[in-house]
Every structure is written in C-alpha cells, then in structure tokens.
Amino acid sequence: MDRSKKPAAIGVGASLPQPTIAIKDNTISASLPSGESVTIHLYGATVTSWKANGQEQLFVSKKAHLDGSKPIRGGIPLVFPVFGPPPQNHVTSPLPQHGFARNSNWEFLGKSSSESAETAGQEKADLAVKLDFGLSHTMLTEEFRKAWPLEFGLVYSVTLTKDTLETSLQVRNEGTQNFEFQVLMHTYFNIDNISNVRVKGLDSKTYVDKTRNATSHTESSAALAITEETDRVYKELDPAVPVIISSADDDKPIFSLTRKALTDVVVWNPWIEKAKGMADFGPDEAYQNMLCVEAGAVSGWQTLEAGEAWEGGQTIKSRL
Ligand SMILES: O=P(O)(O)OC[C@H]1O[C@H](O)[C@H](O)[C@@H](O)[C@@H]1O
C-alpha cells in the first residue's frame, strides 16, 4: 500500500465542532457533532453500524461472527473480486463465494473531514467525515494470494454526513497483466417489518432469478413486495436513478440508494428456511427485519488494464 497517498484534512474550521474518531478492538468509529455515527471492522472493512436520526440503519445478525473467523453476517460486507460462487475455469475459481475482501484484514489509512465554505458555521448538513481503508495483495493470507495471484490495491472510503452514508471502492491494477473482477456492496438494511416495505426503481428491468435456476425475467412491479425467498440480480440500471426502499403504508422512502459505476442491484432476503439454515443468522425470524439491496458490478466482469484504476460506489440516504 502506497502510504504517501494518505488523505489529508481539508477545510477544517478550527472553532467548529468536529467529527470524533475512536479506534478500539479492530474497529474504527466516527461520529458527527450532530449525532450520526458509523463503525467499521477492519476485518473485511465491513461497516457494522450506521446510526442516523437516532436509529441503527443497518441489520447485523445476533449470531454474526465478529472475531474474524467468518465474514460478518450483516452491515455492509464488501464483495470482491467475484460475486457468488466463482465460475469454473476462471482465474477466480479457487476463491470462496464472494471472494476474499470480506474475509481479509484491512488497514486503516486515515480520516479526512470537510465542510463546504458557504455553509460553514451555519448549516451543519455538509459536514462530512471520510474514513479510508486499504487492502493490497501483500496483505492477503498466503492461501488467498495463491488463489488469486494478481497484484492489486484497494482503497475503500466510507463517508458519513448528516443524511447519507457513502461507500466507494477504488481498485488499482498494480501488476503487469490485465485482470477481471466483480464488486458488490452487500448492504443489509435494518427494517421494521419485511411485509411493510416495497422496493422501487426496478420496474421494467431485466433480472436473473437465482431462486429459479438463474432464469431471466423482466420486473413488472413498480413497488416490489418481498413475500418469499428472494435472490435477484437486476441488470443495467442507471446508477443515478435511485433504488428506493419505501414504506408500504404511506409510500414514503425509508432508504434511497444511488450508485456510481455500479449498474447492477441485487435484492436478497433468505426468508424462513434459508434463514434457519444459516448458522450465523439469528434469531431465525430476523429475516423479517432485514433486506439486502446490494449495489454492484456483477453481471459481467470489469477488465482492468495493468497500471489502471477503477472506481465505483454507492450513496445511501436514510429516512428521507
Ligand atoms: O451467505 P453469503 O455467502 O454471505 O451470501 C449471502 C447472499 O449474498 C447475495 O445476496 C447472493 O445473491 C445470495 O445468493 C447469497 O445467498
């Protein structure tokens, strides 16, 4: 990891309340003076808490392993360089499901804060704190390095503002040959009750239904209700158009999700039987309190030439 690229503090007004950072037990937390906070485990650079409007916005299973023995079941695990079970006869074939990023130890590169000059001292909405995390091929376990022997650098940035959480990933090819990758931000949203939410913004989009032998369909619902096991990869979405989790009662948005360079969106809920079957998912009925809406580039492969960089990300707005 090139440490000379550490982020610098920018535009910090000395007299204004500033974000605070706490580093404890392999987790990094940042809080804004207005009360919002975010926590990231270095294991997987997994965001495990995002509090806004006085409420936890992310779902984490009560049985999640937080000791680095297994990818964390909840929050925002980062999927890289392959989504799902790797295909056969591919460079990613020896890797586990969803790759190695979510089960590797990342390093904390530092934080930066910013506040727009026009609003400084008046409107705190623009105060932002950005935490950067790095993972490179030299940091992987020997097993993962053997399984994916390519030279890469990842910088994952988590930015908290009063109303949003942004996660973005930069992938650098530091080797001498091209490589292919997939990436996905596997966000587990915390919801009151699955029967009371709808997913909007998928209407007329083509999706692959992984619960029905990966068959292709076209979404006909403008407000998708989740009433059974759901595992769908929606393709070719305009990243600038939000996908919205809304309330079925009053149609108000609960979360909205815009993306950069991530044109696929996965919608996943394990429902009753699958939830029971996952040893790290609990309690069993918690499938009612979560919905994964995952921004990714997973239906094809991104090709990155030697020396080149790629960047993609998501911005989540909560309880608008
Ligand atoms: O159990 P995991 O490896 O964490 O995967 C959890 C889920 O991730 C994605 O949403 C996939 O589309 C699902 O097929 C998978 O079951």
Short mmCIF file of C-alpha atoms and ligand atoms in Angstrom, two decimals:
data_model
loop_
_atom_site.label_atom_id
_atom_site.label_comp_id
_atom_site.label_asym_id
_atom_site.label_seq_id
_atom_site.Cartn_x
_atom_site.Cartn_y
_atom_site.Cartn_z
CA MET A 1 0.00 0.00 0.00
CA ASP A 2 1.35 3.38 -1.00
CA ARG A 3 1.27 5.34 2.26
CA SER A 4 2.18 8.59 0.52
CA LYS A 5 -1.44 8.69 -0.68
CA LYS A 6 -2.86 9.10 2.82
CA PRO A 7 -5.75 11.55 2.79
CA ALA A 8 -5.14 15.00 4.22
CA ALA A 9 -7.54 17.01 6.37
CA ILE A 10 -9.23 19.62 4.23
CA GLY A 11 -11.06 22.83 5.00
CA VAL A 12 -11.42 22.23 8.72
CA GLY A 13 -12.76 25.27 10.58
CA ALA A 14 -10.89 25.40 13.88
CA SER A 15 -13.72 26.76 16.02
CA LEU A 16 -16.48 24.45 14.77
CA PRO A 17 -17.31 21.15 16.43
CA GLN A 18 -15.52 18.40 14.55
CA PRO A 19 -16.15 14.70 13.95
CA THR A 20 -14.61 12.39 16.53
CA ILE A 21 -12.84 9.14 15.77
CA ALA A 22 -12.43 6.15 18.07
CA ILE A 23 -10.17 3.18 17.37
CA LYS A 24 -10.91 0.13 19.50
CA ASP A 25 -10.64 -3.66 19.19
CA ASN A 26 -10.03 -3.63 15.43
CA THR A 27 -12.91 -1.28 14.78
CA ILE A 28 -12.90 2.37 13.71
CA SER A 29 -15.84 4.59 14.61
CA ALA A 30 -16.57 8.14 13.55
CA SER A 31 -19.27 10.42 14.96
CA LEU A 32 -20.54 13.77 13.79
CA PRO A 33 -21.35 16.52 16.29
CA SER A 34 -25.00 16.15 15.18
CA GLY A 35 -25.04 12.56 16.50
CA GLU A 36 -24.71 10.35 13.42
CA SER A 37 -22.06 7.64 13.59
CA VAL A 38 -20.50 4.81 11.65
CA THR A 39 -18.42 1.81 12.73
CA ILE A 40 -16.18 -0.28 10.52
CA HIS A 41 -14.49 -3.56 11.42
CA LEU A 42 -11.03 -3.87 9.90
CA TYR A 43 -11.98 -7.47 9.16
CA GLY A 44 -13.47 -7.11 5.70
CA ALA A 45 -13.60 -3.30 6.10
CA THR A 46 -17.17 -4.23 6.98
CA VAL A 47 -19.40 -1.35 8.02
CA THR A 48 -21.21 -2.84 11.03
CA SER A 49 -23.17 0.15 12.28
CA TRP A 50 -24.60 3.32 10.83
CA LYS A 51 -26.68 5.42 13.17
CA ALA A 52 -28.73 8.32 11.84
CA ASN A 53 -31.85 10.01 13.11
CA GLY A 54 -31.18 8.28 16.42
CA GLN A 55 -31.65 4.82 14.89
CA GLU A 56 -29.49 1.97 13.68
CA GLN A 57 -29.86 1.79 9.90
CA LEU A 58 -28.06 -1.49 9.23
CA PHE A 59 -29.01 -5.02 10.19
CA VAL A 60 -26.40 -7.24 11.85
CA SER A 61 -27.32 -10.81 12.78
CA LYS A 62 -27.23 -11.55 16.51
CA LYS A 63 -25.17 -14.62 15.62
CA ALA A 64 -22.69 -12.79 13.37
CA HIS A 65 -19.05 -13.69 13.98
CA LEU A 66 -17.17 -10.51 14.85
CA ASP A 67 -13.87 -12.21 15.65
CA GLY A 68 -12.51 -12.59 12.13
CA SER A 69 -13.36 -16.29 11.88
CA LYS A 70 -16.07 -15.81 9.25
CA PRO A 71 -17.38 -12.98 7.05
CA ILE A 72 -19.66 -10.74 9.11
CA ARG A 73 -23.35 -11.55 8.61
CA GLY A 74 -24.75 -8.07 8.33
CA GLY A 75 -23.76 -4.46 7.88
CA ILE A 76 -22.06 -3.87 4.54
CA PRO A 77 -19.75 -6.74 3.59
CA LEU A 78 -17.69 -5.92 0.52
CA VAL A 79 -17.69 -8.49 -2.25
CA PHE A 80 -14.51 -8.62 -4.40
CA PRO A 81 -13.19 -9.93 -6.81
CA VAL A 82 -16.02 -12.39 -7.52
CA PHE A 83 -19.74 -12.39 -6.70
CA GLY A 84 -21.38 -15.64 -5.63
CA PRO A 85 -19.75 -18.99 -6.22
CA PRO A 86 -16.84 -18.43 -8.65
CA PRO A 87 -17.33 -19.79 -12.17
CA GLN A 88 -15.42 -22.85 -13.33
CA ASN A 89 -12.25 -22.44 -15.38
CA HIS A 90 -11.83 -18.84 -14.36
CA VAL A 91 -8.98 -17.11 -12.57
CA THR A 92 -11.33 -16.67 -9.57
CA SER A 93 -12.28 -20.40 -9.45
CA PRO A 94 -10.12 -21.23 -6.39
CA LEU A 95 -11.70 -18.42 -4.33
CA PRO A 96 -14.55 -18.81 -1.83
CA GLN A 97 -18.05 -17.44 -2.51
CA HIS A 98 -17.93 -13.60 -2.77
CA GLY A 99 -14.11 -13.54 -2.92
CA PHE A 100 -11.63 -12.51 -0.25
CA ALA A 101 -12.26 -8.82 0.56
CA ARG A 102 -14.87 -9.56 3.22
CA ASN A 103 -12.61 -12.03 4.97
CA SER A 104 -9.29 -10.23 4.89
CA ASN A 105 -7.79 -7.84 7.42
CA TRP A 106 -7.69 -4.31 6.02
CA GLU A 107 -5.64 -1.39 7.27
CA PHE A 108 -6.99 1.98 8.35
CA LEU A 109 -5.38 4.64 6.17
CA GLY A 110 -6.76 7.67 7.95
CA LYS A 111 -9.61 10.15 8.08
CA SER A 112 -10.40 13.46 6.48
CA SER A 113 -13.15 15.96 7.26
CA SER A 114 -14.69 18.60 5.10
CA GLU A 115 -17.25 21.32 5.40
CA SER A 116 -18.35 23.45 2.49
CA ALA A 117 -17.13 27.03 2.79
CA GLU A 118 -20.54 28.60 2.09
CA THR A 119 -22.31 26.78 4.88
CA ALA A 120 -19.56 26.69 7.48
CA GLY A 121 -20.81 27.92 10.83
CA GLN A 122 -24.46 27.95 9.75
CA GLU A 123 -25.79 24.75 8.30
CA LYS A 124 -24.06 21.61 9.59
CA ALA A 125 -25.57 19.34 6.95
CA ASP A 126 -22.47 19.45 4.79
CA LEU A 127 -20.03 18.34 7.44
CA ALA A 128 -18.55 15.06 6.29
CA VAL A 129 -16.07 12.62 7.70
CA LYS A 130 -14.33 10.18 5.40
CA LEU A 131 -12.51 7.08 6.58
CA ASP A 132 -10.16 5.28 4.19
CA PHE A 133 -9.19 1.62 4.33
CA GLY A 134 -6.64 -0.27 2.25
CA LEU A 135 -6.03 -3.83 1.14
CA SER A 136 -3.31 -4.97 -1.20
CA HIS A 137 -2.01 -8.31 -2.45
CA THR A 138 0.85 -8.23 0.04
CA MET A 139 -1.65 -8.16 2.91
CA LEU A 140 -3.59 -11.26 1.87
CA THR A 141 -3.19 -14.61 3.57
CA GLU A 142 -0.93 -16.97 1.69
CA GLU A 143 -3.96 -19.05 0.80
CA PHE A 144 -5.74 -16.11 -0.87
CA ARG A 145 -2.56 -14.94 -2.60
CA LYS A 146 -2.16 -18.36 -4.13
CA ALA A 147 -5.83 -18.48 -5.10
CA TRP A 148 -5.73 -15.05 -6.83
CA PRO A 149 -2.07 -14.32 -7.60
CA LEU A 150 -2.60 -10.83 -9.02
CA GLU A 151 -1.10 -7.55 -7.89
CA PHE A 152 -3.78 -5.13 -6.80
CA GLY A 153 -4.51 -2.28 -4.40
CA LEU A 154 -7.91 -1.44 -2.98
CA VAL A 155 -8.87 1.78 -1.24
CA TYR A 156 -12.32 1.68 0.34
CA SER A 157 -13.73 5.00 1.53
CA VAL A 158 -16.63 5.33 3.94
CA THR A 159 -18.05 8.84 4.15
CA LEU A 160 -20.61 9.91 6.73
CA THR A 161 -22.71 13.05 6.50
CA LYS A 162 -25.79 14.04 8.47
CA ASP A 163 -28.13 12.44 5.91
CA THR A 164 -26.02 9.97 3.98
CA LEU A 165 -23.55 7.16 4.09
CA GLU A 166 -21.34 6.77 1.06
CA THR A 167 -19.09 3.81 0.39
CA SER A 168 -16.77 3.80 -2.58
CA LEU A 169 -14.07 1.48 -3.78
CA GLN A 170 -11.03 2.21 -5.87
CA VAL A 171 -9.41 -0.83 -7.49
CA ARG A 172 -5.88 -0.48 -8.85
CA ASN A 173 -4.11 -2.97 -11.04
CA GLU A 174 -0.53 -2.85 -9.77
CA GLY A 175 0.69 -5.74 -11.88
CA THR A 176 1.81 -6.18 -15.46
CA GLN A 177 -1.17 -8.09 -16.81
CA ASN A 178 -4.88 -7.24 -17.13
CA PHE A 179 -7.29 -8.67 -14.60
CA GLU A 180 -11.05 -9.11 -14.34
CA PHE A 181 -13.14 -8.53 -11.26
CA GLN A 182 -16.65 -8.15 -9.92
CA VAL A 183 -17.57 -5.96 -6.99
CA LEU A 184 -20.64 -5.55 -4.77
CA MET A 185 -21.59 -3.62 -1.65
CA HIS A 186 -23.77 -6.14 0.14
CA THR A 187 -25.84 -3.77 2.31
CA TYR A 188 -28.14 -5.33 4.93
CA PHE A 189 -30.80 -2.69 5.64
CA ASN A 190 -32.46 -2.68 9.02
CA ILE A 191 -36.22 -2.58 8.55
CA ASP A 192 -39.13 -2.83 10.95
CA ASN A 193 -41.03 -5.49 9.07
CA ILE A 194 -40.44 -7.02 5.65
CA SER A 195 -44.17 -7.05 4.90
CA ASN A 196 -44.28 -3.27 5.32
CA VAL A 197 -41.67 -2.34 2.71
CA ARG A 198 -41.55 -2.14 -1.06
CA VAL A 199 -38.60 -1.79 -3.44
CA LYS A 200 -38.99 0.83 -6.15
CA GLY A 201 -36.90 1.73 -9.16
CA LEU A 202 -36.66 -1.78 -10.62
CA ASP A 203 -39.72 -1.63 -12.88
CA SER A 204 -39.09 -2.91 -16.44
CA LYS A 205 -35.53 -4.01 -15.57
CA THR A 206 -34.24 -7.44 -16.53
CA TYR A 207 -33.26 -9.68 -13.65
CA VAL A 208 -31.79 -13.11 -13.10
CA ASP A 209 -33.75 -15.05 -10.50
CA LYS A 210 -31.26 -17.16 -8.54
CA THR A 211 -34.09 -18.98 -6.77
CA ARG A 212 -35.42 -20.19 -10.16
CA ASN A 213 -32.39 -21.73 -11.86
CA ALA A 214 -30.97 -18.35 -12.80
CA THR A 215 -33.74 -17.74 -15.33
CA SER A 216 -34.17 -14.25 -16.80
CA HIS A 217 -37.30 -12.17 -16.23
CA THR A 218 -38.48 -8.58 -16.58
CA GLU A 219 -39.68 -6.78 -13.49
CA SER A 220 -43.32 -5.76 -13.82
CA SER A 221 -43.81 -4.25 -10.39
CA ALA A 222 -43.28 -0.56 -9.71
CA ALA A 223 -43.26 -1.37 -5.97
CA LEU A 224 -41.88 -4.84 -5.33
CA ALA A 225 -43.19 -6.63 -2.23
CA ILE A 226 -40.99 -9.34 -0.68
CA THR A 227 -43.23 -12.30 0.17
CA GLU A 228 -40.90 -15.29 -0.23
CA GLU A 229 -37.23 -16.16 -0.59
CA THR A 230 -35.87 -13.55 -2.98
CA ASP A 231 -32.48 -13.56 -4.69
CA ARG A 232 -32.44 -11.48 -7.85
CA VAL A 233 -29.74 -9.73 -9.85
CA TYR A 234 -31.24 -6.70 -11.60
CA LYS A 235 -29.14 -5.58 -14.54
CA GLU A 236 -28.28 -2.45 -16.47
CA LEU A 237 -29.77 0.13 -14.15
CA ASP A 238 -28.96 3.79 -14.48
CA PRO A 239 -26.76 4.36 -11.40
CA ALA A 240 -28.02 7.93 -10.99
CA VAL A 241 -31.66 6.82 -10.62
CA PRO A 242 -32.31 5.85 -7.01
CA VAL A 243 -33.50 2.43 -5.95
CA ILE A 244 -35.80 3.12 -3.03
CA ILE A 245 -36.96 1.05 -0.09
CA SER A 246 -40.28 2.64 0.78
CA SER A 247 -42.98 2.18 3.36
CA ALA A 248 -45.97 0.17 2.14
CA ASP A 249 -48.20 2.14 4.49
CA ASP A 250 -47.61 5.67 3.30
CA ASP A 251 -45.29 5.17 0.31
CA LYS A 252 -42.61 7.33 1.96
CA PRO A 253 -38.98 6.48 1.19
CA ILE A 254 -37.10 4.78 4.02
CA PHE A 255 -33.80 4.39 2.19
CA SER A 256 -32.69 5.55 -1.22
CA LEU A 257 -29.67 4.20 -2.99
CA THR A 258 -27.79 5.88 -5.84
CA ARG A 259 -24.65 4.45 -7.35
CA LYS A 260 -21.56 5.35 -9.35
CA ALA A 261 -20.32 2.85 -11.95
CA LEU A 262 -22.37 0.11 -10.27
CA THR A 263 -25.11 -0.80 -12.73
CA ASP A 264 -26.46 -3.97 -11.08
CA VAL A 265 -28.61 -4.23 -7.97
CA VAL A 266 -29.13 -7.48 -6.07
CA VAL A 267 -32.24 -7.90 -3.92
CA TRP A 268 -31.91 -10.67 -1.34
CA ASN A 269 -33.96 -11.96 1.55
CA PRO A 270 -33.34 -15.54 2.71
CA TRP A 271 -36.89 -15.95 4.08
CA ILE A 272 -37.85 -18.65 6.59
CA GLU A 273 -36.00 -21.83 5.61
CA LYS A 274 -32.74 -20.29 4.36
CA ALA A 275 -32.59 -18.07 7.46
CA LYS A 276 -32.88 -21.15 9.66
CA GLY A 277 -30.20 -22.90 7.61
CA MET A 278 -27.55 -20.20 8.13
CA ALA A 279 -25.63 -20.92 11.34
CA ASP A 280 -24.65 -17.26 11.75
CA PHE A 281 -28.12 -15.84 11.12
CA GLY A 282 -30.23 -15.14 14.14
CA PRO A 283 -32.70 -15.07 15.56
CA ASP A 284 -34.47 -17.25 12.95
CA GLU A 285 -37.27 -14.74 12.47
CA ALA A 286 -34.85 -11.84 11.88
CA TYR A 287 -35.36 -12.30 8.13
CA GLN A 288 -38.39 -10.05 8.77
CA ASN A 289 -36.12 -7.24 9.94
CA MET A 290 -33.65 -7.12 7.08
CA LEU A 291 -33.50 -6.62 3.37
CA CYS A 292 -30.35 -6.67 1.30
CA VAL A 293 -30.31 -4.25 -1.59
CA GLU A 294 -26.81 -4.54 -2.98
CA ALA A 295 -25.13 -2.19 -5.44
CA GLY A 296 -22.67 -3.96 -7.69
CA ALA A 297 -20.99 -4.67 -10.97
CA VAL A 298 -21.62 -8.41 -11.05
CA SER A 299 -23.48 -9.48 -14.17
CA GLY A 300 -20.30 -9.30 -16.23
CA TRP A 301 -16.63 -8.61 -15.48
CA GLN A 302 -14.75 -5.36 -15.20
CA THR A 303 -11.45 -5.59 -17.02
CA LEU A 304 -8.66 -3.53 -15.54
CA GLU A 305 -5.50 -2.99 -17.53
CA ALA A 306 -2.08 -3.02 -15.93
CA GLY A 307 -1.44 0.28 -14.15
CA GLU A 308 -5.07 1.39 -14.41
CA ALA A 309 -7.63 2.20 -11.70
CA TRP A 310 -11.40 1.77 -11.48
CA GLU A 311 -13.78 3.40 -9.04
CA GLY A 312 -17.39 2.75 -8.07
CA GLY A 313 -19.63 3.36 -5.11
CA GLN A 314 -22.99 3.96 -3.52
CA THR A 315 -24.67 6.76 -1.60
CA ILE A 316 -27.42 5.77 0.82
CA LYS A 317 -29.89 8.30 2.15
CA SER A 318 -31.87 7.30 5.17
CA ARG A 319 -35.43 8.02 6.33
CA LEU A 320 -35.76 10.93 3.95
O1 LIG B 1 -24.12 -16.44 2.67
P1 LIG B 1 -23.30 -15.43 1.91
O2 LIG B 1 -22.09 -16.03 1.25
O3 LIG B 1 -22.96 -14.25 2.75
O4 LIG B 1 -24.23 -14.91 0.74
C1 LIG B 1 -25.44 -14.29 1.01
C2 LIG B 1 -26.17 -13.94 -0.30
O5 LIG B 1 -25.43 -12.98 -0.99
C3 LIG B 1 -26.05 -12.48 -2.20
O6 LIG B 1 -27.15 -11.70 -1.89
C4 LIG B 1 -26.40 -13.59 -3.15
O7 LIG B 1 -27.19 -13.12 -4.22
C5 LIG B 1 -27.12 -14.70 -2.44
O8 LIG B 1 -27.24 -15.79 -3.34
C6 LIG B 1 -26.37 -15.14 -1.20
O9 LIG B 1 -27.08 -16.16 -0.55
#
